[in-house]
C-alpha positions as MATLAB code, in Angstrom:
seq = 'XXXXXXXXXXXXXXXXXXXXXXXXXXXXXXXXXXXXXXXXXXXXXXXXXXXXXXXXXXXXXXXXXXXXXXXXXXXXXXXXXXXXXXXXXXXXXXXXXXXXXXXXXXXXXXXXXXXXXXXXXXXXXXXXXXXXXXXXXXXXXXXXXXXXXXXXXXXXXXXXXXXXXXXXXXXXXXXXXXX';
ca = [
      23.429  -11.727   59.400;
      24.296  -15.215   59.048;
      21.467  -17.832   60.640;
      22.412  -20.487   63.291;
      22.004  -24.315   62.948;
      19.229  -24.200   65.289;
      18.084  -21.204   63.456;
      17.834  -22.682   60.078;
      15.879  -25.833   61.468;
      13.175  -22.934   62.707;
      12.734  -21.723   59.345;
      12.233  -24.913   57.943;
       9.001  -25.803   60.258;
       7.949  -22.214   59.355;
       8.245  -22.892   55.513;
      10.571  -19.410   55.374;
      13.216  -21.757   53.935;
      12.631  -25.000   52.016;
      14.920  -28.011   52.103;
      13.943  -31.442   50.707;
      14.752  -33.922   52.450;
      15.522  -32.048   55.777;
      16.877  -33.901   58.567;
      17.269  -31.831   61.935;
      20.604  -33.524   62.889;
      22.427  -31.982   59.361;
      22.211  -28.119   61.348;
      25.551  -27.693   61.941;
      26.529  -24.015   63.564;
      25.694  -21.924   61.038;
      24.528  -23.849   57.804;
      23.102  -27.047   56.827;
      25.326  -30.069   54.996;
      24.319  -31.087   51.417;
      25.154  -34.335   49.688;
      26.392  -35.468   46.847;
      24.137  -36.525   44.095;
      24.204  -39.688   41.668;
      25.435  -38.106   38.430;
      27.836  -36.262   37.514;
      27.658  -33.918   33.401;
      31.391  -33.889   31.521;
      31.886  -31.653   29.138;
      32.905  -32.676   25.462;
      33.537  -29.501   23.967;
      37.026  -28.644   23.380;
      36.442  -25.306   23.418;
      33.584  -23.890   25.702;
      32.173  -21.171   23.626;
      29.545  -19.085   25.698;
      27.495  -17.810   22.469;
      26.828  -21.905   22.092;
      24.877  -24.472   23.888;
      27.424  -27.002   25.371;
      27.468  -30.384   24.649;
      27.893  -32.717   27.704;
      27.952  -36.310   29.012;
      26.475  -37.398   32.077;
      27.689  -40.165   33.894;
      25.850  -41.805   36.752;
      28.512  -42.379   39.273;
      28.837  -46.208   41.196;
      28.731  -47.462   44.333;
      32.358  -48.002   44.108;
      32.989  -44.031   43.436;
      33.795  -42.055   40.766;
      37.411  -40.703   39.993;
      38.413  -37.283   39.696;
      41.827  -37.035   38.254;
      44.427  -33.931   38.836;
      42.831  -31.045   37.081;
      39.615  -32.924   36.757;
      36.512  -30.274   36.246;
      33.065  -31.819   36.631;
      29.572  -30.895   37.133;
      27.765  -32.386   40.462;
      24.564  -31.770   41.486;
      22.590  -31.879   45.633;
      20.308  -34.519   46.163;
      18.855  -31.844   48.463;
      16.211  -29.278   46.625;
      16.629  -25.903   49.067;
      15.908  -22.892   48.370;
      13.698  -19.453   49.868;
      11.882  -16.401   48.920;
      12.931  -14.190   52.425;
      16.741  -15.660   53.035;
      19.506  -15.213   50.593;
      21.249  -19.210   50.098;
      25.063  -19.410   49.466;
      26.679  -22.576   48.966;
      30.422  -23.574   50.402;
      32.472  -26.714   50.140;
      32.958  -28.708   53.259;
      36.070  -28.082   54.829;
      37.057  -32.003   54.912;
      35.887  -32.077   51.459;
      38.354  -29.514   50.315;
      40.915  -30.332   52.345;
      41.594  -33.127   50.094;
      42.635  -31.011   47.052;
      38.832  -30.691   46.120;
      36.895  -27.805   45.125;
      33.315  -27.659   45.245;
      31.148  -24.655   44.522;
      34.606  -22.616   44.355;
      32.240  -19.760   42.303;
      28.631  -18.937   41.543;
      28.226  -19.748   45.114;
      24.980  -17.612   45.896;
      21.991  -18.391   45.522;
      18.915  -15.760   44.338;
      16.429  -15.423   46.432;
      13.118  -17.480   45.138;
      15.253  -20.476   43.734;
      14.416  -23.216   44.364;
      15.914  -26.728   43.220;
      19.104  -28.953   43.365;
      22.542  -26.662   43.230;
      24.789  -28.053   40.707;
      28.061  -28.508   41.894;
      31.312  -27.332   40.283;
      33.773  -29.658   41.244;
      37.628  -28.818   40.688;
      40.406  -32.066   41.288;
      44.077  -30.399   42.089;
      44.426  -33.884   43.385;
      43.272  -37.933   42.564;
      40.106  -38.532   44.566;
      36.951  -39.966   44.867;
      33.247  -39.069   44.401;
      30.725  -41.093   46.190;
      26.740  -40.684   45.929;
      25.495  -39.273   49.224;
      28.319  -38.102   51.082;
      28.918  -34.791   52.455;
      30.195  -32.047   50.105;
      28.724  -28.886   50.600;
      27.140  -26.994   53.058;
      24.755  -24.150   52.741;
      24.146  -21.090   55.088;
      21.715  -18.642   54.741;
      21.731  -14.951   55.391;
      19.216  -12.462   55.790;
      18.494   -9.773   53.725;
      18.016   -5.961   54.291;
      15.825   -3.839   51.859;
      12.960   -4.650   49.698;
      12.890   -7.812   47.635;
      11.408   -6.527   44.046;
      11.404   -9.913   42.426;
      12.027  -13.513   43.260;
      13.811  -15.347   41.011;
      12.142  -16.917   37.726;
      15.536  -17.795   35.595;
      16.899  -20.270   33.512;
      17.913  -22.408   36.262;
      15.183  -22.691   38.057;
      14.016  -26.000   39.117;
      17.475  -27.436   38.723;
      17.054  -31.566   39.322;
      20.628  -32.422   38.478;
      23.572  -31.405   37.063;
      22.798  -28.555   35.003;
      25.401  -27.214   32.506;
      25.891  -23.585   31.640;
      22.444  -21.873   30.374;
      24.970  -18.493   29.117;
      24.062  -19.072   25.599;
      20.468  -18.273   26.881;
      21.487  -15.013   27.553;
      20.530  -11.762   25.321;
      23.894  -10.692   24.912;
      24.718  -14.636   23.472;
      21.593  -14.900   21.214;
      22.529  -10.980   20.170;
      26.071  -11.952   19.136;
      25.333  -14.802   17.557;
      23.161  -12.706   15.174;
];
């Protein structure tokens, strides 16, 4: 079950979800909109290897935007921190935002339960455009859950405050295989 604009804004007085800053008049009819933040993170690596921490750039982005060419792939982070330990988060571009060639959040769009933090974007060019900090570009709903929650989640992204690059090298299978 998917909450309602008006629905969401309830949770937030009741502390069930957690969104920071909130403003009321963001509810739209069934998720909340999410702005862009100030930087985006480039990767350098030629090859992104997963065994292998990732080197990457980040680039504060200007008043006067930042330009995503065709086939661009960058990192982009909220300047909202959301998150919730009872209702399950999942992240979605805006539709006006993708209808100009633009995807954001195109995968790894939910969010675990118990998160909380900025979502870093994963923003995909097919066409020329621009980036601005603080406009629109995602929108998150949130859904409720059925069964028992055993854990909350305590990962490696927790806390997020910006663009964070891919923690997979983190991962036992990564530090196992690279011996």
């Amino acid at each position: 079950m998917i909450l309602t604009g008006p629905q969401i804004a309830r949770e937030v007085e009741q502390g069930r979800i957690r969104i920071d800053p909130f403003d009321p008049a963001r509810c739209t009819t069934n998720s909340y909109d999410l702005t862009m933040g100030s930087l985006v993170g480039v990767y350098l690596d030629e090859v992104l290897d997963p065994r292998h921490e990732p080197e990457v750039e980040y680039r504060e982005i200007p008043s006067t935007g930042y330009r995503l060419e065709r086939g661009d792939f960058v990192l982009g982070h909220t300047v909202e921190r959301f998150g919730s330990d009872a209702l399950v988060p999942i992240v979605h571009a805006k539709s006006g935002f993708a209808r100009r060639g633009t995807f954001a959040h195109c995968t790894a769009d939910l969010i675990d339960l118990g998160f909380y933090g900025r979502s870093t974007l994963q923003l995909y060019a097919t066409l020329p455009t621009l980036l601005y900090p603080g406009m629109p570009v995602a929108q998150v709903s949130f859904w409720q859950t059925f069964g028992e929650i055993d854990q909350l989640y305590a990962g490696k992204y927790q806390g997020a405050d910006g663009p964070v690059p891919s923690r997979s090298h983190l991962d036992a299978w990564a530090v196992a295989a690279r011996g």
